[in-house]
Amino acid sequence: MLKIIPRSIQDVPTLEVIQEELINEPLPLVVFYHGWRSAKEQVLTQARKLAQKNIRVVLPDAPNHGERHADVSSVPSVTFWNSIQGNIGEFSLICQFYQKNKLIKDQKIGVGGYSMGGITTAALLTQHPEITAATIIMGTPDLIGYAQLVIDDAKKRNLYMPADFDKLVAWIDNYDLNSQPEKINRRPVLFWHGTKDPRIPYRMSKDFFDNLQGKTYGEQVAFITGYRAGHLVEPRLMDKIANFFEYYLE
């Protein structure tokens, strides 16, 4: 029987999803991030599928989301990047909580997410070699390119953008996996992206994957194309994600 445990790790609201009889057992840990203007409860179906594989799953609310809801800034994408930056900063806090309580088996740590959560995952891979395996679903490792896409779109729609916007989000340069793909370092990473995604272009993930071909550091990266699929995750894909983590975190 699965149990859902609400928990604040310092000031980070989370849900832990786990099989009830395994609550006190060390298990592989997966931190799974929700998307933009969503919340941790919206990824519970994915978490349940993972927990059924004898994995401890933690779902954080990103800053400005869920229990931490805040209004969106009138400047396009400021709140978006602030939310991702918060996720990145809080990742080690979450992992350390479970490490201190000796609840991570063999230090197997998985990270995944949808959309904004997928971008978060890609960013974390640049700085956290302790991550064992990752899934980037409807996200992109090209943070710099996506930031420019938002700027260009705002200009087309005559929306206000500060002239120094690139400096306001300059931190993303350090977390852009697209410009430092060697940071994957042979770790298993699963991408999924729909060809008709209206929010994050398919090519922003597929081009990255194509450029990895023949590179030793990317030999365990896999890409699933959702033909004619949009920005939506279906149950069959959730099963694939659960199977992926089960295989690489066992």
GROMACS .gro file of C-alpha atoms in nm:
model
  250
    1MET     CA    1   0.000   0.000   0.000
    2LEU     CA    2   0.135   0.343  -0.096
    3LYS     CA    3   0.162   0.622   0.156
    4ILE     CA    4   0.182   0.995   0.080
    5ILE     CA    5   0.366   1.191   0.348
    6PRO     CA    6   0.350   1.572   0.348
    7ARG     CA    7   0.678   1.710   0.482
    8SER     CA    8   0.851   2.048   0.499
    9ILE     CA    9   1.226   2.016   0.455
   10GLN     CA   10   1.319   2.345   0.616
   11ASP     CA   11   1.095   2.577   0.412
   12VAL     CA   12   1.044   2.346   0.113
   13PRO     CA   13   0.698   2.183   0.101
   14THR     CA   14   0.723   1.828  -0.031
   15LEU     CA   15   0.527   1.509  -0.068
   16GLU     CA   16   0.706   1.181  -0.011
   17VAL     CA   17   0.547   0.885  -0.188
   18ILE     CA   18   0.652   0.540  -0.074
   19GLN     CA   19   0.527   0.191  -0.006
   20GLU     CA   20   0.409   0.194   0.353
   21GLU     CA   21   0.604  -0.113   0.461
   22LEU     CA   22   0.929   0.045   0.330
   23ILE     CA   23   0.907   0.382   0.505
   24ASN     CA   24   1.206   0.320   0.729
   25GLU     CA   25   1.411   0.124   0.476
   26PRO     CA   26   1.697   0.273   0.272
   27LEU     CA   27   1.578   0.292  -0.090
   28PRO     CA   28   1.682   0.458  -0.414
   29LEU     CA   29   1.564   0.820  -0.408
   30VAL     CA   30   1.398   1.005  -0.697
   31VAL     CA   31   1.336   1.380  -0.673
   32PHE     CA   32   1.072   1.467  -0.932
   33TYR     CA   33   0.988   1.825  -1.033
   34HIS     CA   34   0.655   1.958  -1.163
   35GLY     CA   35   0.607   2.206  -1.446
   36TRP     CA   36   0.533   2.577  -1.479
   37ARG     CA   37   0.222   2.698  -1.291
   38SER     CA   38   0.166   2.345  -1.165
   39ALA     CA   39   0.230   2.193  -0.821
   40LYS     CA   40   0.365   1.880  -0.655
   41GLU     CA   41   0.017   1.724  -0.640
   42GLN     CA   42  -0.001   1.733  -1.019
   43VAL     CA   43   0.278   1.477  -1.052
   44LEU     CA   44   0.140   1.229  -0.799
   45THR     CA   45   0.041   0.978  -1.067
   46GLN     CA   46   0.401   0.962  -1.184
   47ALA     CA   47   0.519   0.936  -0.824
   48ARG     CA   48   0.287   0.644  -0.753
   49LYS     CA   49   0.421   0.454  -1.052
   50LEU     CA   50   0.776   0.513  -0.930
   51ALA     CA   51   0.698   0.417  -0.571
   52GLN     CA   52   0.554   0.086  -0.691
   53LYS     CA   53   0.907   0.006  -0.810
   54ASN     CA   54   1.041   0.021  -0.450
   55ILE     CA   55   1.166   0.376  -0.494
   56ARG     CA   56   1.130   0.662  -0.248
   57VAL     CA   57   0.988   0.958  -0.439
   58VAL     CA   58   1.002   1.320  -0.328
   59LEU     CA   59   0.791   1.588  -0.496
   60PRO     CA   60   0.890   1.945  -0.406
   61ASP     CA   61   0.683   2.256  -0.471
   62ALA     CA   62   0.900   2.491  -0.674
   63PRO     CA   63   0.931   2.848  -0.545
   64ASN     CA   64   0.626   3.054  -0.651
   65HIS     CA   65   0.419   2.737  -0.695
   66GLY     CA   66   0.178   2.521  -0.495
   67GLU     CA   67   0.196   2.604  -0.126
   68ARG     CA   68   0.448   2.873  -0.219
   69HIS     CA   69   0.221   3.033  -0.479
   70ALA     CA   70   0.311   3.384  -0.590
   71ASP     CA   71   0.185   3.612  -0.864
   72VAL     CA   72   0.376   3.600  -1.191
   73SER     CA   73   0.601   3.898  -1.263
   74SER     CA   74   0.486   4.129  -1.543
   75VAL     CA   75   0.833   4.088  -1.695
   76PRO     CA   76   0.817   3.772  -1.909
   77SER     CA   77   0.992   3.465  -1.763
   78VAL     CA   78   1.140   3.637  -1.455
   79THR     CA   79   0.923   3.423  -1.225
   80PHE     CA   80   0.998   3.119  -1.440
   81TRP     CA   81   1.376   3.147  -1.406
   82ASN     CA   82   1.348   3.240  -1.040
   83SER     CA   83   1.153   2.917  -0.982
   84ILE     CA   84   1.415   2.704  -1.155
   85GLN     CA   85   1.695   2.877  -0.966
   86GLY     CA   86   1.515   2.796  -0.641
   87ASN     CA   87   1.475   2.430  -0.739
   88ILE     CA   88   1.847   2.409  -0.810
   89GLY     CA   89   1.942   2.574  -0.483
   90GLU     CA   90   1.718   2.345  -0.278
   91PHE     CA   91   1.814   2.015  -0.440
   92SER     CA   92   2.105   1.940  -0.206
   93LEU     CA   93   1.893   2.038   0.094
   94ILE     CA   94   1.641   1.767   0.003
   95CYS     CA   95   1.905   1.502  -0.063
   96GLN     CA   96   2.094   1.581   0.257
   97PHE     CA   97   1.777   1.533   0.463
   98TYR     CA   98   1.746   1.173   0.339
   99GLN     CA   99   2.119   1.110   0.359
  100LYS     CA  100   2.131   1.221   0.723
  101ASN     CA  101   1.846   0.985   0.801
  102LYS     CA  102   2.026   0.700   0.619
  103LEU     CA  103   1.733   0.648   0.383
  104ILE     CA  104   1.918   0.645   0.048
  105LYS     CA  105   2.026   0.298  -0.059
  106ASP     CA  106   2.377   0.284  -0.206
  107GLN     CA  107   2.358   0.660  -0.273
  108LYS     CA  108   2.137   0.596  -0.575
  109ILE     CA  109   1.974   0.930  -0.659
  110GLY     CA  110   1.748   0.992  -0.958
  111VAL     CA  111   1.614   1.325  -1.077
  112GLY     CA  112   1.336   1.394  -1.323
  113GLY     CA  113   1.071   1.641  -1.420
  114TYR     CA  114   0.815   1.766  -1.668
  115SER     CA  115   0.861   2.087  -1.867
  116MET     CA  116   1.007   2.340  -1.621
  117GLY     CA  117   1.096   2.038  -1.410
  118GLY     CA  118   1.280   1.890  -1.706
  119ILE     CA  119   1.481   2.212  -1.747
  120THR     CA  120   1.558   2.195  -1.375
  121THR     CA  121   1.680   1.838  -1.419
  122ALA     CA  122   1.910   1.930  -1.708
  123ALA     CA  123   2.055   2.218  -1.505
  124LEU     CA  124   2.120   1.994  -1.204
  125LEU     CA  125   2.319   1.751  -1.420
  126THR     CA  126   2.580   2.023  -1.478
  127GLN     CA  127   2.667   2.059  -1.108
  128HIS     CA  128   2.574   1.736  -0.931
  129PRO     CA  129   2.784   1.431  -1.023
  130GLU     CA  130   2.611   1.241  -0.742
  131ILE     CA  131   2.299   1.211  -0.960
  132THR     CA  132   2.283   0.851  -1.083
  133ALA     CA  133   2.017   0.880  -1.356
  134ALA     CA  134   1.781   1.144  -1.491
  135THR     CA  135   1.472   1.197  -1.707
  136ILE     CA  136   1.410   1.520  -1.899
  137ILE     CA  137   1.048   1.520  -2.014
  138MET     CA  138   0.924   1.807  -2.236
  139GLY     CA  139   1.215   2.016  -2.111
  140THR     CA  140   1.538   2.131  -2.273
  141PRO     CA  141   1.907   2.129  -2.180
  142ASP     CA  142   1.947   2.452  -2.383
  143LEU     CA  143   1.872   2.709  -2.113
  144ILE     CA  144   2.051   2.989  -2.297
  145GLY     CA  145   1.862   2.920  -2.618
  146TYR     CA  146   1.528   2.903  -2.439
  147ALA     CA  147   1.591   3.232  -2.260
  148GLN     CA  148   1.662   3.396  -2.596
  149LEU     CA  149   1.345   3.243  -2.738
  150VAL     CA  150   1.143   3.410  -2.462
  151ILE     CA  151   1.313   3.745  -2.527
  152ASP     CA  152   1.243   3.723  -2.900
  153ASP     CA  153   0.879   3.628  -2.839
  154ALA     CA  154   0.832   3.919  -2.596
  155LYS     CA  155   0.969   4.162  -2.854
  156LYS     CA  156   0.732   4.028  -3.121
  157ARG     CA  157   0.440   4.086  -2.885
  158ASN     CA  158   0.567   4.431  -2.782
  159LEU     CA  159   0.599   4.329  -2.418
  160TYR     CA  160   0.835   4.514  -2.187
  161MET     CA  161   1.173   4.350  -2.139
  162PRO     CA  162   1.455   4.518  -1.944
  163ALA     CA  163   1.756   4.597  -2.159
  164ASP     CA  164   1.980   4.409  -1.916
  165PHE     CA  165   1.761   4.096  -1.899
  166ASP     CA  166   2.051   3.876  -2.008
  167LYS     CA  167   2.247   3.994  -1.703
  168LEU     CA  168   1.950   3.928  -1.472
  169VAL     CA  169   1.957   3.563  -1.573
  170ALA     CA  170   2.334   3.535  -1.631
  171TRP     CA  171   2.347   3.251  -1.377
  172ILE     CA  172   2.195   3.017  -1.634
  173ASP     CA  173   2.524   3.015  -1.827
  174ASN     CA  174   2.672   2.794  -1.554
  175TYR     CA  175   2.378   2.552  -1.569
  176ASP     CA  176   2.336   2.526  -1.946
  177LEU     CA  177   2.388   2.157  -2.025
  178ASN     CA  178   2.380   2.230  -2.397
  179SER     CA  179   2.714   2.414  -2.374
  180GLN     CA  180   2.878   2.154  -2.150
  181PRO     CA  181   2.732   1.816  -2.254
  182GLU     CA  182   3.039   1.634  -2.123
  183LYS     CA  183   2.892   1.687  -1.775
  184ILE     CA  184   2.656   1.398  -1.851
  185ASN     CA  185   2.963   1.181  -1.797
  186ARG     CA  186   2.811   0.854  -1.922
  187ARG     CA  187   2.513   0.873  -1.689
  188PRO     CA  188   2.179   0.728  -1.803
  189VAL     CA  189   1.951   1.011  -1.917
  190LEU     CA  190   1.611   0.966  -2.082
  191PHE     CA  191   1.458   1.242  -2.295
  192TRP     CA  192   1.100   1.256  -2.420
  193HIS     CA  193   0.963   1.536  -2.633
  194GLY     CA  194   0.660   1.576  -2.855
  195THR     CA  195   0.707   1.697  -3.213
  196LYS     CA  196   0.408   1.933  -3.181
  197ASP     CA  197   0.504   2.083  -2.845
  198PRO     CA  198   0.381   2.448  -2.855
  199ARG     CA  199   0.572   2.559  -2.544
  200ILE     CA  200   0.924   2.419  -2.569
  201PRO     CA  201   1.027   2.337  -2.926
  202TYR     CA  202   1.102   1.972  -3.001
  203ARG     CA  203   1.429   2.059  -3.175
  204MET     CA  204   1.569   2.215  -2.858
  205SER     CA  205   1.597   1.865  -2.712
  206LYS     CA  206   1.640   1.655  -3.025
  207ASP     CA  207   1.931   1.861  -3.160
  208PHE     CA  208   2.110   1.817  -2.829
  209PHE     CA  209   2.063   1.441  -2.847
  210ASP     CA  210   2.175   1.425  -3.211
  211ASN     CA  211   2.495   1.611  -3.124
  212LEU     CA  212   2.575   1.349  -2.859
  213GLN     CA  213   2.598   1.070  -3.113
  214GLY     CA  214   2.944   0.915  -3.113
  215LYS     CA  215   3.042   1.087  -2.789
  216THR     CA  216   3.151   0.850  -2.513
  217TYR     CA  217   3.007   1.071  -2.238
  218GLY     CA  218   2.661   1.049  -2.398
  219GLU     CA  219   2.650   0.677  -2.472
  220GLN     CA  220   2.377   0.611  -2.213
  221VAL     CA  221   2.146   0.890  -2.327
  222ALA     CA  222   1.819   0.782  -2.491
  223PHE     CA  223   1.556   0.988  -2.671
  224ILE     CA  224   1.190   0.904  -2.725
  225THR     CA  225   1.002   1.110  -2.981
  226GLY     CA  226   0.634   1.170  -2.925
  227TYR     CA  227   0.515   1.188  -3.285
  228ARG     CA  228   0.247   1.456  -3.326
  229ALA     CA  229   0.239   1.483  -2.945
  230GLY     CA  230   0.201   1.816  -2.769
  231HIS     CA  231   0.292   1.933  -2.420
  232LEU     CA  232   0.122   1.650  -2.235
  233VAL     CA  233   0.232   1.332  -2.058
  234GLU     CA  234   0.028   1.014  -2.103
  235PRO     CA  235   0.018   0.713  -1.868
  236ARG     CA  236   0.223   0.495  -2.105
  237LEU     CA  237   0.507   0.745  -2.088
  238MET     CA  238   0.482   0.752  -1.709
  239ASP     CA  239   0.531   0.375  -1.712
  240LYS     CA  240   0.843   0.411  -1.929
  241ILE     CA  241   0.986   0.667  -1.686
  242ALA     CA  242   0.918   0.437  -1.391
  243ASN     CA  243   1.079   0.142  -1.569
  244PHE     CA  244   1.382   0.354  -1.658
  245PHE     CA  245   1.446   0.452  -1.297
  246GLU     CA  246   1.380   0.100  -1.173
  247TYR     CA  247   1.645  -0.037  -1.410
  248TYR     CA  248   1.916   0.220  -1.342
  249LEU     CA  249   1.863   0.265  -0.967
  250GLU     CA  250   1.829  -0.102  -0.870
   0.00000   0.00000   0.00000
